[in-house]
Amino acid sequence: MTMDAIRQRFLMCRPTYFAVDYAINPWMDPTAPVDADLAIRQWEQLCRTYLDLGHEVELIEPVAGLPDMVFAANGGTVIDDKAMAVQFRDPQRADEAPAYRAWFEAAGFEMYDPKHVNEGEGDVLLAGDHLLAGTGFRTAHASHAQLQETFGYPVVTMQLVDPRFYHLDTALTVLDERTVAYLPEAFSPGSRAVLRRLFPDAIHATMADAEVLGLNAVSDGRHVVLPAQATDLAAKLRDRGYETIGIDLSELRKAGGGPKCCTLRLRQGKASK
Ligand code: ARG
């Protein structure tokens, strides 16, 4: 089997103002120390990894007072030249939405505004011809209908049940058009049954891998960039023929984020799935 890497265009945001000042998920402890300089160096390593793989990285200007803005996956949902802006559940992140919206607009995307809470590609993952959409903690179920109407892909609701895996991209990763990896325990029984039906060959991650945010991975179809600590998952991926690249994002993990959270794929043109 030959596995082709698809060249990607990513949007990222330097963690200039990164901090853990509030707690909106169980990973965040504002009393625990965070090494802000190390966070920047780790993020730079992620950025350099993408460039070394031949991908393109666009940067959005970080805004002071928005410590979670580094998590670009939450900035929008971008498919086929259309971008849907976001509406955060928590007021602490609300001002990120217009900043990202302005970037998409300036970059020439056709813009859509959310009618309900929608945390972008933290909860929306394109897997082949299905749009998997998480709900339960952040993105409202009502937004799933709007996603389907806007992008014209069948939306499959994924019910998240473990607060540590509050965004879909902490519980499931898309490896290529046909393959996903996920933590079964993060989903309701019905959603697990749907996942088994849609992806009978999926890789099942262990709790140990998920607890280091191992599923918060970025795949180009051949190379998978994932947290360095997710060693079991990396071994399973290599068994399936993927090349794995471990990245240490220990400081950003203190906010509940990994490589995928820091990365928004800018899909342009119908072919760029
Ligand atoms: N502290 C951020 C929050 O709780 C982390 C966001 C992580 N992003 C993601 N795509 N999972 O909102």
PDB file of C-alpha atoms and ligand atoms in Angstrom:
ATOM      1  CA  MET A   1       0.000   0.000   0.000  1.00  0.00           C
ATOM      2  CA  THR A   2       1.349   3.413  -0.892  1.00  0.00           C
ATOM      3  CA  MET A   3       0.304   6.229   1.352  1.00  0.00           C
ATOM      4  CA  ASP A   4       0.405   9.649  -0.208  1.00  0.00           C
ATOM      5  CA  ALA A   5       0.964  12.752   1.839  1.00  0.00           C
ATOM      6  CA  ILE A   6      -1.372  15.584   0.899  1.00  0.00           C
ATOM      7  CA  ARG A   7       0.232  19.014   1.097  1.00  0.00           C
ATOM      8  CA  GLN A   8      -1.645  21.079   3.651  1.00  0.00           C
ATOM      9  CA  ARG A   9      -2.200  24.757   4.332  1.00  0.00           C
ATOM     10  CA  PHE A  10      -2.580  25.474   8.029  1.00  0.00           C
ATOM     11  CA  LEU A  11      -3.527  28.477  10.122  1.00  0.00           C
ATOM     12  CA  MET A  12      -1.711  28.852  13.442  1.00  0.00           C
ATOM     13  CA  CYS A  13      -1.437  31.464  16.185  1.00  0.00           C
ATOM     14  CA  ARG A  14       1.796  32.021  18.143  1.00  0.00           C
ATOM     15  CA  PRO A  15       1.161  31.586  21.902  1.00  0.00           C
ATOM     16  CA  THR A  16       2.566  35.044  22.717  1.00  0.00           C
ATOM     17  CA  TYR A  17      -0.098  35.652  25.371  1.00  0.00           C
ATOM     18  CA  PHE A  18      -0.589  32.023  26.411  1.00  0.00           C
ATOM     19  CA  ALA A  19      -1.449  31.416  30.074  1.00  0.00           C
ATOM     20  CA  VAL A  20      -3.819  29.326  32.155  1.00  0.00           C
ATOM     21  CA  ASP A  21      -5.779  32.107  33.859  1.00  0.00           C
ATOM     22  CA  TYR A  22      -9.185  30.428  34.041  1.00  0.00           C
ATOM     23  CA  ALA A  23     -10.560  26.883  33.993  1.00  0.00           C
ATOM     24  CA  ILE A  24     -13.102  25.930  31.327  1.00  0.00           C
ATOM     25  CA  ASN A  25     -12.077  22.277  31.044  1.00  0.00           C
ATOM     26  CA  PRO A  26     -10.701  19.731  33.560  1.00  0.00           C
ATOM     27  CA  TRP A  27      -7.098  20.085  32.288  1.00  0.00           C
ATOM     28  CA  MET A  28      -6.865  23.731  33.322  1.00  0.00           C
ATOM     29  CA  ASP A  29      -5.588  24.589  36.812  1.00  0.00           C
ATOM     30  CA  PRO A  30      -4.886  28.328  37.144  1.00  0.00           C
ATOM     31  CA  THR A  31      -2.847  27.685  40.327  1.00  0.00           C
ATOM     32  CA  ALA A  32      -0.362  25.346  38.574  1.00  0.00           C
ATOM     33  CA  PRO A  33       2.811  26.883  37.085  1.00  0.00           C
ATOM     34  CA  VAL A  34       3.090  27.270  33.298  1.00  0.00           C
ATOM     35  CA  ASP A  35       6.394  27.958  31.544  1.00  0.00           C
ATOM     36  CA  ALA A  36       5.320  30.520  28.945  1.00  0.00           C
ATOM     37  CA  ASP A  37       8.710  30.585  27.152  1.00  0.00           C
ATOM     38  CA  LEU A  38       8.732  26.804  26.893  1.00  0.00           C
ATOM     39  CA  ALA A  39       5.177  26.932  25.502  1.00  0.00           C
ATOM     40  CA  ILE A  40       6.426  29.194  22.712  1.00  0.00           C
ATOM     41  CA  ARG A  41       9.432  26.979  21.961  1.00  0.00           C
ATOM     42  CA  GLN A  42       7.239  23.863  21.850  1.00  0.00           C
ATOM     43  CA  TRP A  43       4.771  25.588  19.534  1.00  0.00           C
ATOM     44  CA  GLU A  44       7.662  26.715  17.285  1.00  0.00           C
ATOM     45  CA  GLN A  45       8.785  23.096  17.078  1.00  0.00           C
ATOM     46  CA  LEU A  46       5.292  22.109  15.893  1.00  0.00           C
ATOM     47  CA  CYS A  47       5.343  24.884  13.320  1.00  0.00           C
ATOM     48  CA  ARG A  48       8.811  23.862  12.074  1.00  0.00           C
ATOM     49  CA  THR A  49       7.671  20.236  11.817  1.00  0.00           C
ATOM     50  CA  TYR A  50       4.879  21.224   9.429  1.00  0.00           C
ATOM     51  CA  LEU A  51       7.244  23.316   7.311  1.00  0.00           C
ATOM     52  CA  ASP A  52       9.774  20.457   7.193  1.00  0.00           C
ATOM     53  CA  LEU A  53       6.988  18.165   5.951  1.00  0.00           C
ATOM     54  CA  GLY A  54       6.392  20.621   3.112  1.00  0.00           C
ATOM     55  CA  HIS A  55       3.176  22.131   4.444  1.00  0.00           C
ATOM     56  CA  GLU A  56       2.316  25.813   4.374  1.00  0.00           C
ATOM     57  CA  VAL A  57       1.659  27.719   7.613  1.00  0.00           C
ATOM     58  CA  GLU A  58      -0.296  30.967   7.749  1.00  0.00           C
ATOM     59  CA  LEU A  59      -0.164  32.982  10.950  1.00  0.00           C
ATOM     60  CA  ILE A  60      -2.882  35.022  12.619  1.00  0.00           C
ATOM     61  CA  GLU A  61      -1.747  37.859  14.913  1.00  0.00           C
ATOM     62  CA  PRO A  62      -2.236  36.899  18.582  1.00  0.00           C
ATOM     63  CA  VAL A  63      -4.359  39.269  20.681  1.00  0.00           C
ATOM     64  CA  ALA A  64      -3.354  40.287  24.226  1.00  0.00           C
ATOM     65  CA  GLY A  65      -5.789  39.063  26.862  1.00  0.00           C
ATOM     66  CA  LEU A  66      -6.840  35.995  24.833  1.00  0.00           C
ATOM     67  CA  PRO A  67      -4.609  33.227  26.279  1.00  0.00           C
ATOM     68  CA  ASP A  68      -6.409  30.394  24.430  1.00  0.00           C
ATOM     69  CA  MET A  69      -6.139  32.015  20.993  1.00  0.00           C
ATOM     70  CA  VAL A  70      -3.222  29.656  20.236  1.00  0.00           C
ATOM     71  CA  PHE A  71      -5.870  26.944  19.705  1.00  0.00           C
ATOM     72  CA  ALA A  72      -6.581  27.851  16.087  1.00  0.00           C
ATOM     73  CA  ALA A  73      -8.733  24.769  15.497  1.00  0.00           C
ATOM     74  CA  ASN A  74     -11.414  26.612  17.455  1.00  0.00           C
ATOM     75  CA  GLY A  75     -11.221  29.640  15.162  1.00  0.00           C
ATOM     76  CA  GLY A  76     -13.624  28.326  12.533  1.00  0.00           C
ATOM     77  CA  THR A  77     -14.658  25.490  10.236  1.00  0.00           C
ATOM     78  CA  VAL A  78     -13.089  25.749   6.788  1.00  0.00           C
ATOM     79  CA  ILE A  79     -14.225  23.476   3.939  1.00  0.00           C
ATOM     80  CA  ASP A  80     -14.326  24.019   0.167  1.00  0.00           C
ATOM     81  CA  ASP A  81     -13.508  27.759   0.324  1.00  0.00           C
ATOM     82  CA  LYS A  82     -16.266  28.393   2.881  1.00  0.00           C
ATOM     83  CA  ALA A  83     -15.537  29.403   6.456  1.00  0.00           C
ATOM     84  CA  MET A  84     -18.016  29.280   9.300  1.00  0.00           C
ATOM     85  CA  ALA A  85     -17.116  31.597  12.139  1.00  0.00           C
ATOM     86  CA  VAL A  86     -17.417  30.425  15.729  1.00  0.00           C
ATOM     87  CA  GLN A  87     -19.417  31.217  18.828  1.00  0.00           C
ATOM     88  CA  PHE A  88     -17.731  30.109  22.050  1.00  0.00           C
ATOM     89  CA  ARG A  89     -19.603  28.650  25.004  1.00  0.00           C
ATOM     90  CA  ASP A  90     -17.434  30.555  27.474  1.00  0.00           C
ATOM     91  CA  PRO A  91     -17.179  34.353  27.699  1.00  0.00           C
ATOM     92  CA  GLN A  92     -13.409  34.101  28.299  1.00  0.00           C
ATOM     93  CA  ARG A  93     -12.925  33.044  24.659  1.00  0.00           C
ATOM     94  CA  ALA A  94     -15.676  35.141  23.043  1.00  0.00           C
ATOM     95  CA  ASP A  95     -13.357  37.814  21.602  1.00  0.00           C
ATOM     96  CA  GLU A  96     -11.350  35.249  19.649  1.00  0.00           C
ATOM     97  CA  ALA A  97     -14.320  34.737  17.313  1.00  0.00           C
ATOM     98  CA  PRO A  98     -14.247  38.167  15.585  1.00  0.00           C
ATOM     99  CA  ALA A  99     -10.438  38.067  15.338  1.00  0.00           C
ATOM    100  CA  TYR A 100     -10.527  34.765  13.443  1.00  0.00           C
ATOM    101  CA  ARG A 101     -13.556  35.870  11.426  1.00  0.00           C
ATOM    102  CA  ALA A 102     -11.665  38.953  10.222  1.00  0.00           C
ATOM    103  CA  TRP A 103      -8.723  36.771   9.185  1.00  0.00           C
ATOM    104  CA  PHE A 104     -10.934  34.446   7.079  1.00  0.00           C
ATOM    105  CA  GLU A 105     -12.665  37.387   5.484  1.00  0.00           C
ATOM    106  CA  ALA A 106      -9.360  39.060   4.570  1.00  0.00           C
ATOM    107  CA  ALA A 107      -8.107  35.720   3.191  1.00  0.00           C
ATOM    108  CA  GLY A 108     -11.074  35.595   0.805  1.00  0.00           C
ATOM    109  CA  PHE A 109     -13.231  32.855   2.292  1.00  0.00           C
ATOM    110  CA  GLU A 110     -16.992  32.891   1.820  1.00  0.00           C
ATOM    111  CA  MET A 111     -18.182  33.635   5.364  1.00  0.00           C
ATOM    112  CA  TYR A 112     -21.023  32.112   7.363  1.00  0.00           C
ATOM    113  CA  ASP A 113     -21.988  33.125  10.887  1.00  0.00           C
ATOM    114  CA  PRO A 114     -22.991  30.609  13.540  1.00  0.00           C
ATOM    115  CA  LYS A 115     -26.490  30.708  14.993  1.00  0.00           C
ATOM    116  CA  HIS A 116     -25.600  28.547  17.992  1.00  0.00           C
ATOM    117  CA  VAL A 117     -22.577  27.708  20.120  1.00  0.00           C
ATOM    118  CA  ASN A 118     -20.037  26.253  17.704  1.00  0.00           C
ATOM    119  CA  GLU A 119     -16.338  25.852  18.563  1.00  0.00           C
ATOM    120  CA  GLY A 120     -15.156  25.210  15.023  1.00  0.00           C
ATOM    121  CA  GLU A 121     -12.912  22.326  14.107  1.00  0.00           C
ATOM    122  CA  GLY A 122     -12.375  21.463  17.748  1.00  0.00           C
ATOM    123  CA  ASP A 123     -15.753  19.753  17.323  1.00  0.00           C
ATOM    124  CA  VAL A 124     -16.080  19.376  13.539  1.00  0.00           C
ATOM    125  CA  LEU A 125     -13.965  16.827  11.679  1.00  0.00           C
ATOM    126  CA  LEU A 126     -14.246  16.024   7.990  1.00  0.00           C
ATOM    127  CA  ALA A 127     -13.745  12.273   7.558  1.00  0.00           C
ATOM    128  CA  GLY A 128     -14.089  11.255   3.923  1.00  0.00           C
ATOM    129  CA  ASP A 129     -17.578  12.336   2.921  1.00  0.00           C
ATOM    130  CA  HIS A 130     -18.916  12.713   6.439  1.00  0.00           C
ATOM    131  CA  LEU A 131     -18.714  15.657   8.728  1.00  0.00           C
ATOM    132  CA  LEU A 132     -18.369  14.295  12.252  1.00  0.00           C
ATOM    133  CA  ALA A 133     -19.699  16.839  14.727  1.00  0.00           C
ATOM    134  CA  GLY A 134     -19.226  16.627  18.482  1.00  0.00           C
ATOM    135  CA  THR A 135     -21.642  17.813  21.121  1.00  0.00           C
ATOM    136  CA  GLY A 136     -22.163  17.330  24.837  1.00  0.00           C
ATOM    137  CA  PHE A 137     -19.779  19.922  26.244  1.00  0.00           C
ATOM    138  CA  ARG A 138     -19.142  22.801  23.841  1.00  0.00           C
ATOM    139  CA  THR A 139     -20.700  22.842  20.374  1.00  0.00           C
ATOM    140  CA  ALA A 140     -24.506  22.870  20.577  1.00  0.00           C
ATOM    141  CA  HIS A 141     -26.396  20.072  18.873  1.00  0.00           C
ATOM    142  CA  ALA A 142     -28.505  22.700  17.095  1.00  0.00           C
ATOM    143  CA  SER A 143     -25.410  23.887  15.204  1.00  0.00           C
ATOM    144  CA  HIS A 144     -25.039  20.513  13.489  1.00  0.00           C
ATOM    145  CA  ALA A 145     -28.004  21.222  11.214  1.00  0.00           C
ATOM    146  CA  GLN A 146     -26.463  24.550  10.251  1.00  0.00           C
ATOM    147  CA  LEU A 147     -23.145  22.841   9.446  1.00  0.00           C
ATOM    148  CA  GLN A 148     -24.901  20.384   7.146  1.00  0.00           C
ATOM    149  CA  GLU A 149     -26.854  23.161   5.434  1.00  0.00           C
ATOM    150  CA  THR A 150     -23.750  25.323   4.989  1.00  0.00           C
ATOM    151  CA  PHE A 151     -21.231  22.776   3.784  1.00  0.00           C
ATOM    152  CA  GLY A 152     -23.486  20.172   2.169  1.00  0.00           C
ATOM    153  CA  TYR A 153     -21.823  17.179   3.789  1.00  0.00           C
ATOM    154  CA  PRO A 154     -23.898  14.714   5.809  1.00  0.00           C
ATOM    155  CA  VAL A 155     -23.335  15.606   9.442  1.00  0.00           C
ATOM    156  CA  VAL A 156     -23.049  12.768  11.920  1.00  0.00           C
ATOM    157  CA  THR A 157     -23.591  13.767  15.533  1.00  0.00           C
ATOM    158  CA  MET A 158     -21.073  12.412  18.007  1.00  0.00           C
ATOM    159  CA  GLN A 159     -22.165  12.513  21.636  1.00  0.00           C
ATOM    160  CA  LEU A 160     -19.178  13.132  23.931  1.00  0.00           C
ATOM    161  CA  VAL A 161     -19.533  11.832  27.500  1.00  0.00           C
ATOM    162  CA  ASP A 162     -16.195  12.357  29.314  1.00  0.00           C
ATOM    163  CA  PRO A 163     -15.453  15.971  30.352  1.00  0.00           C
ATOM    164  CA  ARG A 164     -11.703  15.455  29.815  1.00  0.00           C
ATOM    165  CA  PHE A 165     -12.481  14.856  26.142  1.00  0.00           C
ATOM    166  CA  TYR A 166     -14.679  17.912  25.760  1.00  0.00           C
ATOM    167  CA  HIS A 167     -13.934  18.615  22.101  1.00  0.00           C
ATOM    168  CA  LEU A 168     -14.283  15.933  19.429  1.00  0.00           C
ATOM    169  CA  ASP A 169     -10.634  16.432  18.398  1.00  0.00           C
ATOM    170  CA  THR A 170      -9.475  15.230  21.828  1.00  0.00           C
ATOM    171  CA  ALA A 171     -11.304  11.910  21.367  1.00  0.00           C
ATOM    172  CA  LEU A 172     -10.996  11.130  17.651  1.00  0.00           C
ATOM    173  CA  THR A 173      -8.457  11.776  14.939  1.00  0.00           C
ATOM    174  CA  VAL A 174      -8.930  11.529  11.166  1.00  0.00           C
ATOM    175  CA  LEU A 175      -5.943   9.801   9.561  1.00  0.00           C
ATOM    176  CA  ASP A 176      -7.112   9.738   5.949  1.00  0.00           C
ATOM    177  CA  GLU A 177     -10.322   9.535   3.900  1.00  0.00           C
ATOM    178  CA  ARG A 178     -11.184   6.120   5.303  1.00  0.00           C
ATOM    179  CA  THR A 179      -9.373   5.764   8.587  1.00  0.00           C
ATOM    180  CA  VAL A 180      -9.901   7.235  12.028  1.00  0.00           C
ATOM    181  CA  ALA A 181      -8.553   6.503  15.512  1.00  0.00           C
ATOM    182  CA  TYR A 182     -10.638   7.133  18.597  1.00  0.00           C
ATOM    183  CA  LEU A 183     -11.200   6.444  22.276  1.00  0.00           C
ATOM    184  CA  PRO A 184     -14.454   4.424  22.483  1.00  0.00           C
ATOM    185  CA  GLU A 185     -15.040   5.390  26.146  1.00  0.00           C
ATOM    186  CA  ALA A 186     -15.276   9.078  25.195  1.00  0.00           C
ATOM    187  CA  PHE A 187     -18.528   8.448  23.276  1.00  0.00           C
ATOM    188  CA  SER A 188     -22.099   7.492  24.157  1.00  0.00           C
ATOM    189  CA  PRO A 189     -23.150   3.903  23.331  1.00  0.00           C
ATOM    190  CA  GLY A 190     -25.093   5.088  20.278  1.00  0.00           C
ATOM    191  CA  SER A 191     -22.194   7.136  18.940  1.00  0.00           C
ATOM    192  CA  ARG A 192     -19.855   4.176  19.450  1.00  0.00           C
ATOM    193  CA  ALA A 193     -22.211   2.022  17.386  1.00  0.00           C
ATOM    194  CA  VAL A 194     -22.237   4.676  14.636  1.00  0.00           C
ATOM    195  CA  LEU A 195     -18.427   4.810  14.650  1.00  0.00           C
ATOM    196  CA  ARG A 196     -18.207   1.012  14.364  1.00  0.00           C
ATOM    197  CA  ARG A 197     -20.623   1.129  11.421  1.00  0.00           C
ATOM    198  CA  LEU A 198     -18.846   3.950   9.585  1.00  0.00           C
ATOM    199  CA  PHE A 199     -15.278   2.913  10.381  1.00  0.00           C
ATOM    200  CA  PRO A 200     -15.067  -0.852  10.957  1.00  0.00           C
ATOM    201  CA  ASP A 201     -11.279  -0.718  10.576  1.00  0.00           C
ATOM    202  CA  ALA A 202     -10.721   2.139  12.999  1.00  0.00           C
ATOM    203  CA  ILE A 203      -7.825   2.152  15.411  1.00  0.00           C
ATOM    204  CA  HIS A 204      -8.960   2.096  19.035  1.00  0.00           C
ATOM    205  CA  ALA A 205      -6.809   4.204  21.317  1.00  0.00           C
ATOM    206  CA  THR A 206      -6.215   3.376  24.961  1.00  0.00           C
ATOM    207  CA  MET A 207      -7.129   5.625  27.861  1.00  0.00           C
ATOM    208  CA  ALA A 208      -3.390   6.093  28.526  1.00  0.00           C
ATOM    209  CA  ASP A 209      -2.949   7.544  25.021  1.00  0.00           C
ATOM    210  CA  ALA A 210      -6.027   9.753  25.296  1.00  0.00           C
ATOM    211  CA  GLU A 211      -4.901  11.048  28.706  1.00  0.00           C
ATOM    212  CA  VAL A 212      -1.814  12.595  27.099  1.00  0.00           C
ATOM    213  CA  LEU A 213      -4.070  14.014  24.352  1.00  0.00           C
ATOM    214  CA  GLY A 214      -2.637  11.469  21.920  1.00  0.00           C
ATOM    215  CA  LEU A 215      -5.732  11.660  19.738  1.00  0.00           C
ATOM    216  CA  ASN A 216      -5.179  15.358  19.209  1.00  0.00           C
ATOM    217  CA  ALA A 217      -3.108  14.491  16.151  1.00  0.00           C
ATOM    218  CA  VAL A 218      -2.641  15.961  12.678  1.00  0.00           C
ATOM    219  CA  SER A 219      -2.347  13.639   9.683  1.00  0.00           C
ATOM    220  CA  ASP A 220      -1.522  14.498   6.080  1.00  0.00           C
ATOM    221  CA  GLY A 221      -2.474  10.970   5.009  1.00  0.00           C
ATOM    222  CA  ARG A 222       1.022   9.625   5.544  1.00  0.00           C
ATOM    223  CA  HIS A 223       2.728  11.516   8.399  1.00  0.00           C
ATOM    224  CA  VAL A 224       0.963  11.815  11.727  1.00  0.00           C
ATOM    225  CA  VAL A 225       2.092  14.544  14.123  1.00  0.00           C
ATOM    226  CA  LEU A 226       1.015  13.618  17.648  1.00  0.00           C
ATOM    227  CA  PRO A 227       1.987  14.190  21.285  1.00  0.00           C
ATOM    228  CA  ALA A 228       5.324  12.453  21.980  1.00  0.00           C
ATOM    229  CA  GLN A 229       3.890  10.836  25.111  1.00  0.00           C
ATOM    230  CA  ALA A 230       1.296   8.821  23.131  1.00  0.00           C
ATOM    231  CA  THR A 231       3.651   5.926  22.496  1.00  0.00           C
ATOM    232  CA  ASP A 232       1.121   3.067  22.213  1.00  0.00           C
ATOM    233  CA  LEU A 233      -0.941   4.964  19.677  1.00  0.00           C
ATOM    234  CA  ALA A 234       2.193   5.852  17.709  1.00  0.00           C
ATOM    235  CA  ALA A 235       3.115   2.144  17.561  1.00  0.00           C
ATOM    236  CA  LYS A 236      -0.378   1.228  16.304  1.00  0.00           C
ATOM    237  CA  LEU A 237      -0.156   3.936  13.648  1.00  0.00           C
ATOM    238  CA  ARG A 238       3.220   2.679  12.460  1.00  0.00           C
ATOM    239  CA  ASP A 239       1.762  -0.856  12.232  1.00  0.00           C
ATOM    240  CA  ARG A 240      -0.778   0.587   9.792  1.00  0.00           C
ATOM    241  CA  GLY A 241       1.961   2.170   7.698  1.00  0.00           C
ATOM    242  CA  TYR A 242       1.879   5.769   8.953  1.00  0.00           C
ATOM    243  CA  GLU A 243       5.038   7.670   9.811  1.00  0.00           C
ATOM    244  CA  THR A 244       4.709   9.179  13.265  1.00  0.00           C
ATOM    245  CA  ILE A 245       6.307  12.370  14.538  1.00  0.00           C
ATOM    246  CA  GLY A 246       6.099  12.929  18.296  1.00  0.00           C
ATOM    247  CA  ILE A 247       5.958  16.515  19.559  1.00  0.00           C
ATOM    248  CA  ASP A 248       6.161  17.589  23.193  1.00  0.00           C
ATOM    249  CA  LEU A 249       3.507  20.224  23.918  1.00  0.00           C
ATOM    250  CA  SER A 250       3.528  19.750  27.703  1.00  0.00           C
ATOM    251  CA  GLU A 251       2.826  23.426  28.458  1.00  0.00           C
ATOM    252  CA  LEU A 252      -0.114  23.808  26.057  1.00  0.00           C
ATOM    253  CA  ARG A 253      -1.549  20.565  27.433  1.00  0.00           C
ATOM    254  CA  LYS A 254      -2.032  22.427  30.732  1.00  0.00           C
ATOM    255  CA  ALA A 255      -4.799  24.313  28.900  1.00  0.00           C
ATOM    256  CA  GLY A 256      -6.199  21.086  27.466  1.00  0.00           C
ATOM    257  CA  GLY A 257      -4.671  21.424  24.011  1.00  0.00           C
ATOM    258  CA  GLY A 258      -2.377  19.400  21.744  1.00  0.00           C
ATOM    259  CA  PRO A 259      -1.000  19.655  18.187  1.00  0.00           C
ATOM    260  CA  LYS A 260      -4.384  19.453  16.449  1.00  0.00           C
ATOM    261  CA  CYS A 261      -5.891  22.176  18.669  1.00  0.00           C
ATOM    262  CA  CYS A 262      -3.080  24.509  17.547  1.00  0.00           C
ATOM    263  CA  THR A 263      -3.746  23.815  13.884  1.00  0.00           C
ATOM    264  CA  LEU A 264      -6.613  24.772  11.578  1.00  0.00           C
ATOM    265  CA  ARG A 265      -6.596  23.222   8.142  1.00  0.00           C
ATOM    266  CA  LEU A 266      -7.482  25.728   5.419  1.00  0.00           C
ATOM    267  CA  ARG A 267      -9.248  23.553   2.876  1.00  0.00           C
ATOM    268  CA  GLN A 268      -9.606  25.275  -0.444  1.00  0.00           C
ATOM    269  CA  GLY A 269     -11.048  24.002  -3.673  1.00  0.00           C
ATOM    270  CA  LYS A 270     -13.459  21.084  -3.928  1.00  0.00           C
ATOM    271  CA  ALA A 271     -10.636  18.587  -4.268  1.00  0.00           C
ATOM    272  CA  SER A 272      -8.848  19.561  -1.071  1.00  0.00           C
ATOM    273  CA  LYS A 273     -10.457  17.143   1.320  1.00  0.00           C
TER     274      LYS A 273
HETATM  275  N1  ARG B   1      -8.380  25.909  26.857  1.00  0.00           N
HETATM  276  C1  ARG B   1      -9.037  25.699  25.626  1.00  0.00           C
HETATM  277  C2  ARG B   1     -10.525  25.478  25.858  1.00  0.00           C
HETATM  278  O1  ARG B   1     -10.847  24.850  26.830  1.00  0.00           O
HETATM  279  C3  ARG B   1      -8.442  24.536  24.891  1.00  0.00           C
HETATM  280  C4  ARG B   1      -9.003  24.367  23.521  1.00  0.00           C
HETATM  281  C5  ARG B   1      -8.451  23.158  22.828  1.00  0.00           C
HETATM  282  N2  ARG B   1      -8.846  23.128  21.472  1.00  0.00           N
HETATM  283  C6  ARG B   1      -9.271  22.031  20.813  1.00  0.00           C
HETATM  284  N3  ARG B   1      -9.457  22.106  19.537  1.00  0.00           N
HETATM  285  N4  ARG B   1      -9.545  20.912  21.437  1.00  0.00           N
HETATM  286  O2  ARG B   1     -11.358  25.929  25.118  1.00  0.00           O
END
